[in-house]
Amino acid sequence: MSQYTTGEIAKLCGVTVRTVQYYDARGILAPSALTEGGRRLYSDEDLKHLKIICFLRELGLSINTIGQLFSEADPGSVITLLLEQQEDALRGELQERQTKLEKLEDLRKGLRSVDHFSVESIGDIAHTMEGKKKMKKMRWMMILTGIPVTALQWFSIIFWIVRGIWWPFALWVLVALVWGTLVSRYYFNHVKYICPKCHEVFKPTLKEAFWANHTPTTRKLTCTACGHKGFCVEVWGGDEP
């Protein structure tokens, strides 16, 4: 059976001599034998033991946790549970880092569209990013609820042309008016706008917002804070009634 000195076992496992000595001091890797001069000697089983310790440390388990694990009568079931918990923790960290990466990418893209960089510009972009997912969800909701209304429109037009019956079209007009009113109120109750001049976030009247010239992400409005009239950036306005 092979025997290894502290330096040899450390080299085989890719750790330092001080790490091996530390594990010995913490009671999780005791040497199998000592020389007459008091030098530590480790066996093949000790080598396997150290490799397991290194593996668990790479997974993020603490020394105390590893020590408790080795003292268990049934370490297999315990390590399974610990690994599941560690996996959940690592997945959470990955998700958090992915979210931060997406925010950085959005900020970088937003800064490209800013003509004159300022601290306020970052604030505007950050405000836009905060409600980006909610804005996307709301717009998809509007699209999905509008599909049946559009289908009814084409059905009523075709029915009128082919059969000469007009009342389905009249029904569609009524449905479209109700749907358009409800969706418009819902939409404008949940969005606000950032003034490009004073950087204040404001909410215009429903009438002004509805009839204003607009793009997919901006609308030409009059700021209620400074009176500036121009295209303002649309952002999520919160769950207001």
Short mmCIF file of C-alpha atoms in Angstrom, two decimals:
data_model
loop_
_atom_site.label_atom_id
_atom_site.label_comp_id
_atom_site.label_asym_id
_atom_site.label_seq_id
_atom_site.Cartn_x
_atom_site.Cartn_y
_atom_site.Cartn_z
CA MET A 1 0.00 0.00 0.00
CA SER A 2 1.35 3.40 -0.99
CA GLN A 3 2.17 6.07 1.52
CA TYR A 4 2.42 9.76 0.78
CA THR A 5 4.03 12.64 2.57
CA THR A 6 2.14 15.88 3.11
CA GLY A 7 3.82 17.44 0.08
CA GLU A 8 3.12 14.46 -2.15
CA ILE A 9 -0.58 14.16 -1.30
CA ALA A 10 -0.98 17.93 -1.64
CA LYS A 11 0.57 17.83 -5.13
CA LEU A 12 -1.64 14.91 -6.23
CA CYS A 13 -4.78 16.84 -5.20
CA GLY A 14 -3.66 20.25 -6.47
CA VAL A 15 -3.65 21.97 -3.08
CA THR A 16 -0.97 23.48 -0.89
CA VAL A 17 0.83 21.79 1.98
CA ARG A 18 -0.70 24.33 4.35
CA THR A 19 -4.18 23.32 3.15
CA VAL A 20 -3.51 19.66 3.98
CA GLN A 21 -2.16 20.69 7.40
CA TYR A 22 -5.22 22.86 7.97
CA TYR A 23 -7.58 19.97 7.17
CA ASP A 24 -5.64 17.85 9.67
CA ALA A 25 -5.97 20.57 12.31
CA ARG A 26 -9.72 20.78 11.66
CA GLY A 27 -10.05 17.02 12.12
CA ILE A 28 -11.30 16.10 8.66
CA LEU A 29 -8.09 14.56 7.25
CA ALA A 30 -5.97 12.75 9.85
CA PRO A 31 -2.81 10.98 8.58
CA SER A 32 -2.80 7.17 8.72
CA ALA A 33 0.69 7.05 10.21
CA LEU A 34 3.59 9.11 11.49
CA THR A 35 7.29 8.54 10.92
CA GLU A 36 9.71 8.26 13.79
CA GLY A 37 10.52 11.89 13.24
CA GLY A 38 6.82 12.86 13.48
CA ARG A 39 6.20 13.43 9.76
CA ARG A 40 2.67 12.73 8.52
CA LEU A 41 2.11 9.79 6.16
CA TYR A 42 -1.07 9.34 4.15
CA SER A 43 -2.48 6.16 2.58
CA ASP A 44 -4.42 5.60 -0.66
CA GLU A 45 -7.63 5.84 1.35
CA ASP A 46 -6.47 9.18 2.73
CA LEU A 47 -5.80 10.31 -0.85
CA LYS A 48 -9.36 9.40 -1.85
CA HIS A 49 -10.61 11.16 1.28
CA LEU A 50 -8.74 14.35 0.38
CA LYS A 51 -10.04 14.26 -3.19
CA ILE A 52 -13.60 14.09 -1.82
CA ILE A 53 -12.89 17.04 0.48
CA CYS A 54 -11.49 19.07 -2.43
CA PHE A 55 -14.50 18.21 -4.56
CA LEU A 56 -16.94 19.28 -1.86
CA ARG A 57 -14.99 22.49 -1.26
CA GLU A 58 -15.19 23.27 -5.01
CA LEU A 59 -18.96 22.92 -4.72
CA GLY A 60 -18.92 25.58 -2.01
CA LEU A 61 -19.47 23.45 1.10
CA SER A 62 -17.87 24.81 4.27
CA ILE A 63 -15.28 22.98 6.39
CA ASN A 64 -17.81 22.63 9.22
CA THR A 65 -20.38 21.09 6.87
CA ILE A 66 -17.83 18.62 5.50
CA GLY A 67 -16.78 17.69 9.02
CA GLN A 68 -20.38 17.04 10.04
CA LEU A 69 -20.89 15.01 6.87
CA PHE A 70 -17.97 12.67 7.60
CA SER A 71 -19.22 12.14 11.15
CA GLU A 72 -22.64 10.90 9.97
CA ALA A 73 -23.52 7.20 10.11
CA ASP A 74 -25.13 7.46 6.64
CA PRO A 75 -23.19 10.18 4.80
CA GLY A 76 -24.66 9.18 1.41
CA SER A 77 -28.17 10.44 2.17
CA VAL A 78 -26.81 13.56 3.86
CA ILE A 79 -24.54 14.48 0.98
CA THR A 80 -27.42 14.06 -1.46
CA LEU A 81 -29.45 16.60 0.50
CA LEU A 82 -26.49 18.96 0.83
CA LEU A 83 -25.77 18.78 -2.89
CA GLU A 84 -29.41 19.53 -3.70
CA GLN A 85 -29.31 22.57 -1.44
CA GLN A 86 -26.02 23.70 -2.95
CA GLU A 87 -27.41 23.23 -6.45
CA ASP A 88 -30.43 25.39 -5.61
CA ALA A 89 -28.14 28.08 -4.17
CA LEU A 90 -25.89 28.06 -7.25
CA ARG A 91 -28.87 28.22 -9.60
CA GLY A 92 -30.13 31.21 -7.64
CA GLU A 93 -26.75 32.91 -8.00
CA LEU A 94 -26.70 32.18 -11.73
CA GLN A 95 -30.17 33.66 -12.14
CA GLU A 96 -29.15 36.75 -10.18
CA ARG A 97 -26.02 37.20 -12.29
CA GLN A 98 -28.01 36.67 -15.49
CA THR A 99 -30.47 39.36 -14.39
CA LYS A 100 -27.60 41.76 -13.68
CA LEU A 101 -26.07 40.96 -17.08
CA GLU A 102 -29.36 41.70 -18.83
CA LYS A 103 -29.63 45.03 -16.97
CA LEU A 104 -26.08 45.96 -18.01
CA GLU A 105 -26.85 45.13 -21.63
CA ASP A 106 -30.05 47.18 -21.51
CA LEU A 107 -28.17 50.10 -19.95
CA ARG A 108 -25.44 49.91 -22.61
CA LYS A 109 -28.05 49.87 -25.40
CA GLY A 110 -29.92 52.73 -23.76
CA LEU A 111 -26.79 54.88 -23.52
CA ARG A 112 -26.20 54.43 -27.24
CA SER A 113 -29.52 56.15 -27.95
CA VAL A 114 -28.74 59.16 -25.73
CA ASP A 115 -27.41 62.18 -27.63
CA HIS A 116 -26.11 64.01 -24.56
CA PHE A 117 -24.95 61.83 -21.71
CA SER A 118 -25.78 62.88 -18.15
CA VAL A 119 -26.56 61.40 -14.76
CA GLU A 120 -30.23 62.06 -15.48
CA SER A 121 -29.92 59.96 -18.63
CA ILE A 122 -28.93 56.93 -16.56
CA GLY A 123 -31.90 57.59 -14.28
CA ASP A 124 -34.26 57.67 -17.26
CA ILE A 125 -32.85 54.41 -18.64
CA ALA A 126 -33.03 52.74 -15.22
CA HIS A 127 -36.66 53.79 -14.84
CA THR A 128 -37.44 52.37 -18.28
CA MET A 129 -35.69 49.08 -17.46
CA GLU A 130 -37.55 48.59 -14.17
CA GLY A 131 -40.91 48.07 -15.85
CA LYS A 132 -39.69 46.57 -19.12
CA LYS A 133 -41.05 43.07 -18.43
CA LYS A 134 -44.38 44.40 -17.18
CA MET A 135 -44.73 46.63 -20.24
CA LYS A 136 -44.00 43.67 -22.51
CA LYS A 137 -46.52 41.50 -20.65
CA MET A 138 -49.21 44.19 -20.91
CA ARG A 139 -48.64 44.68 -24.64
CA TRP A 140 -48.88 40.95 -25.25
CA MET A 141 -52.14 40.89 -23.29
CA MET A 142 -53.51 43.60 -25.56
CA ILE A 143 -52.43 41.70 -28.68
CA LEU A 144 -53.96 38.41 -27.51
CA THR A 145 -57.28 39.99 -26.52
CA GLY A 146 -57.35 41.81 -29.86
CA ILE A 147 -57.06 38.61 -31.93
CA PRO A 148 -60.72 37.54 -31.41
CA VAL A 149 -61.88 41.09 -32.19
CA THR A 150 -59.89 41.08 -35.45
CA ALA A 151 -61.23 37.62 -36.34
CA LEU A 152 -64.79 38.86 -35.78
CA GLN A 153 -64.07 41.85 -38.04
CA TRP A 154 -62.98 39.72 -41.00
CA PHE A 155 -65.81 37.25 -40.46
CA SER A 156 -68.41 40.04 -40.46
CA ILE A 157 -66.96 41.67 -43.60
CA ILE A 158 -66.84 38.37 -45.51
CA PHE A 159 -70.34 37.45 -44.29
CA TRP A 160 -71.66 40.82 -45.48
CA ILE A 161 -70.04 40.45 -48.91
CA VAL A 162 -71.01 36.82 -49.49
CA ARG A 163 -74.44 36.67 -47.83
CA GLY A 164 -75.41 40.34 -47.95
CA ILE A 165 -76.15 40.35 -44.21
CA TRP A 166 -74.79 43.45 -42.47
CA TRP A 167 -75.74 43.00 -38.82
CA PRO A 168 -72.59 40.91 -37.88
CA PHE A 169 -70.52 43.91 -38.96
CA ALA A 170 -72.60 46.21 -36.78
CA LEU A 171 -72.05 43.80 -33.91
CA TRP A 172 -68.31 43.92 -34.54
CA VAL A 173 -68.35 47.73 -34.44
CA LEU A 174 -70.02 47.62 -31.04
CA VAL A 175 -67.58 45.01 -29.70
CA ALA A 176 -64.59 46.91 -31.11
CA LEU A 177 -65.72 50.16 -29.46
CA VAL A 178 -66.14 48.48 -26.05
CA TRP A 179 -62.84 46.58 -26.39
CA GLY A 180 -60.95 49.66 -27.57
CA THR A 181 -62.30 51.80 -24.71
CA LEU A 182 -61.47 49.24 -22.02
CA VAL A 183 -58.01 48.45 -23.38
CA SER A 184 -57.13 52.12 -23.84
CA ARG A 185 -58.14 52.97 -20.28
CA TYR A 186 -56.24 49.99 -18.91
CA TYR A 187 -53.15 50.84 -20.95
CA PHE A 188 -52.96 54.52 -20.09
CA ASN A 189 -53.70 53.83 -16.41
CA HIS A 190 -50.57 51.70 -16.28
CA VAL A 191 -48.03 53.84 -18.14
CA LYS A 192 -46.27 57.12 -17.46
CA TYR A 193 -43.87 59.26 -19.45
CA ILE A 194 -40.40 60.74 -18.90
CA CYS A 195 -39.86 64.32 -20.02
CA PRO A 196 -36.61 64.58 -22.04
CA LYS A 197 -36.02 68.12 -20.77
CA CYS A 198 -36.58 68.04 -16.99
CA HIS A 199 -36.48 64.20 -16.64
CA GLU A 200 -39.61 64.16 -14.50
CA VAL A 201 -41.96 61.19 -14.72
CA PHE A 202 -45.52 62.37 -15.31
CA LYS A 203 -48.95 61.11 -16.32
CA PRO A 204 -50.88 63.04 -18.98
CA THR A 205 -54.64 63.12 -19.29
CA LEU A 206 -56.28 60.17 -21.04
CA LYS A 207 -57.54 62.44 -23.83
CA GLU A 208 -54.12 63.95 -24.55
CA ALA A 209 -52.35 60.57 -24.47
CA PHE A 210 -54.94 58.90 -26.69
CA TRP A 211 -54.81 61.48 -29.48
CA ALA A 212 -51.07 62.26 -29.29
CA ASN A 213 -48.71 61.44 -32.13
CA HIS A 214 -46.58 58.47 -31.08
CA THR A 215 -44.01 55.79 -31.87
CA PRO A 216 -43.85 52.30 -30.27
CA THR A 217 -41.95 53.67 -27.25
CA THR A 218 -42.61 57.44 -27.21
CA ARG A 219 -45.55 59.83 -27.34
CA LYS A 220 -45.69 63.57 -28.11
CA LEU A 221 -47.00 65.17 -24.91
CA THR A 222 -46.80 68.29 -22.78
CA CYS A 223 -44.85 67.74 -19.56
CA THR A 224 -46.95 68.61 -16.51
CA ALA A 225 -43.80 69.62 -14.59
CA CYS A 226 -41.96 71.99 -16.94
CA GLY A 227 -44.40 72.51 -19.80
CA HIS A 228 -42.07 71.12 -22.46
CA LYS A 229 -43.91 69.67 -25.46
CA GLY A 230 -42.24 66.89 -27.38
CA PHE A 231 -41.78 63.15 -27.62
CA CYS A 232 -41.60 61.61 -24.16
CA VAL A 233 -40.43 58.10 -23.33
CA GLU A 234 -43.14 55.67 -22.26
CA VAL A 235 -42.46 53.66 -19.07
CA TRP A 236 -44.34 51.41 -16.70
CA GLY A 237 -46.45 53.48 -14.34
CA GLY A 238 -47.28 50.93 -11.65
CA ASP A 239 -50.44 49.05 -10.77
CA GLU A 240 -52.69 52.05 -10.49
CA PRO A 241 -56.49 51.72 -10.59
#
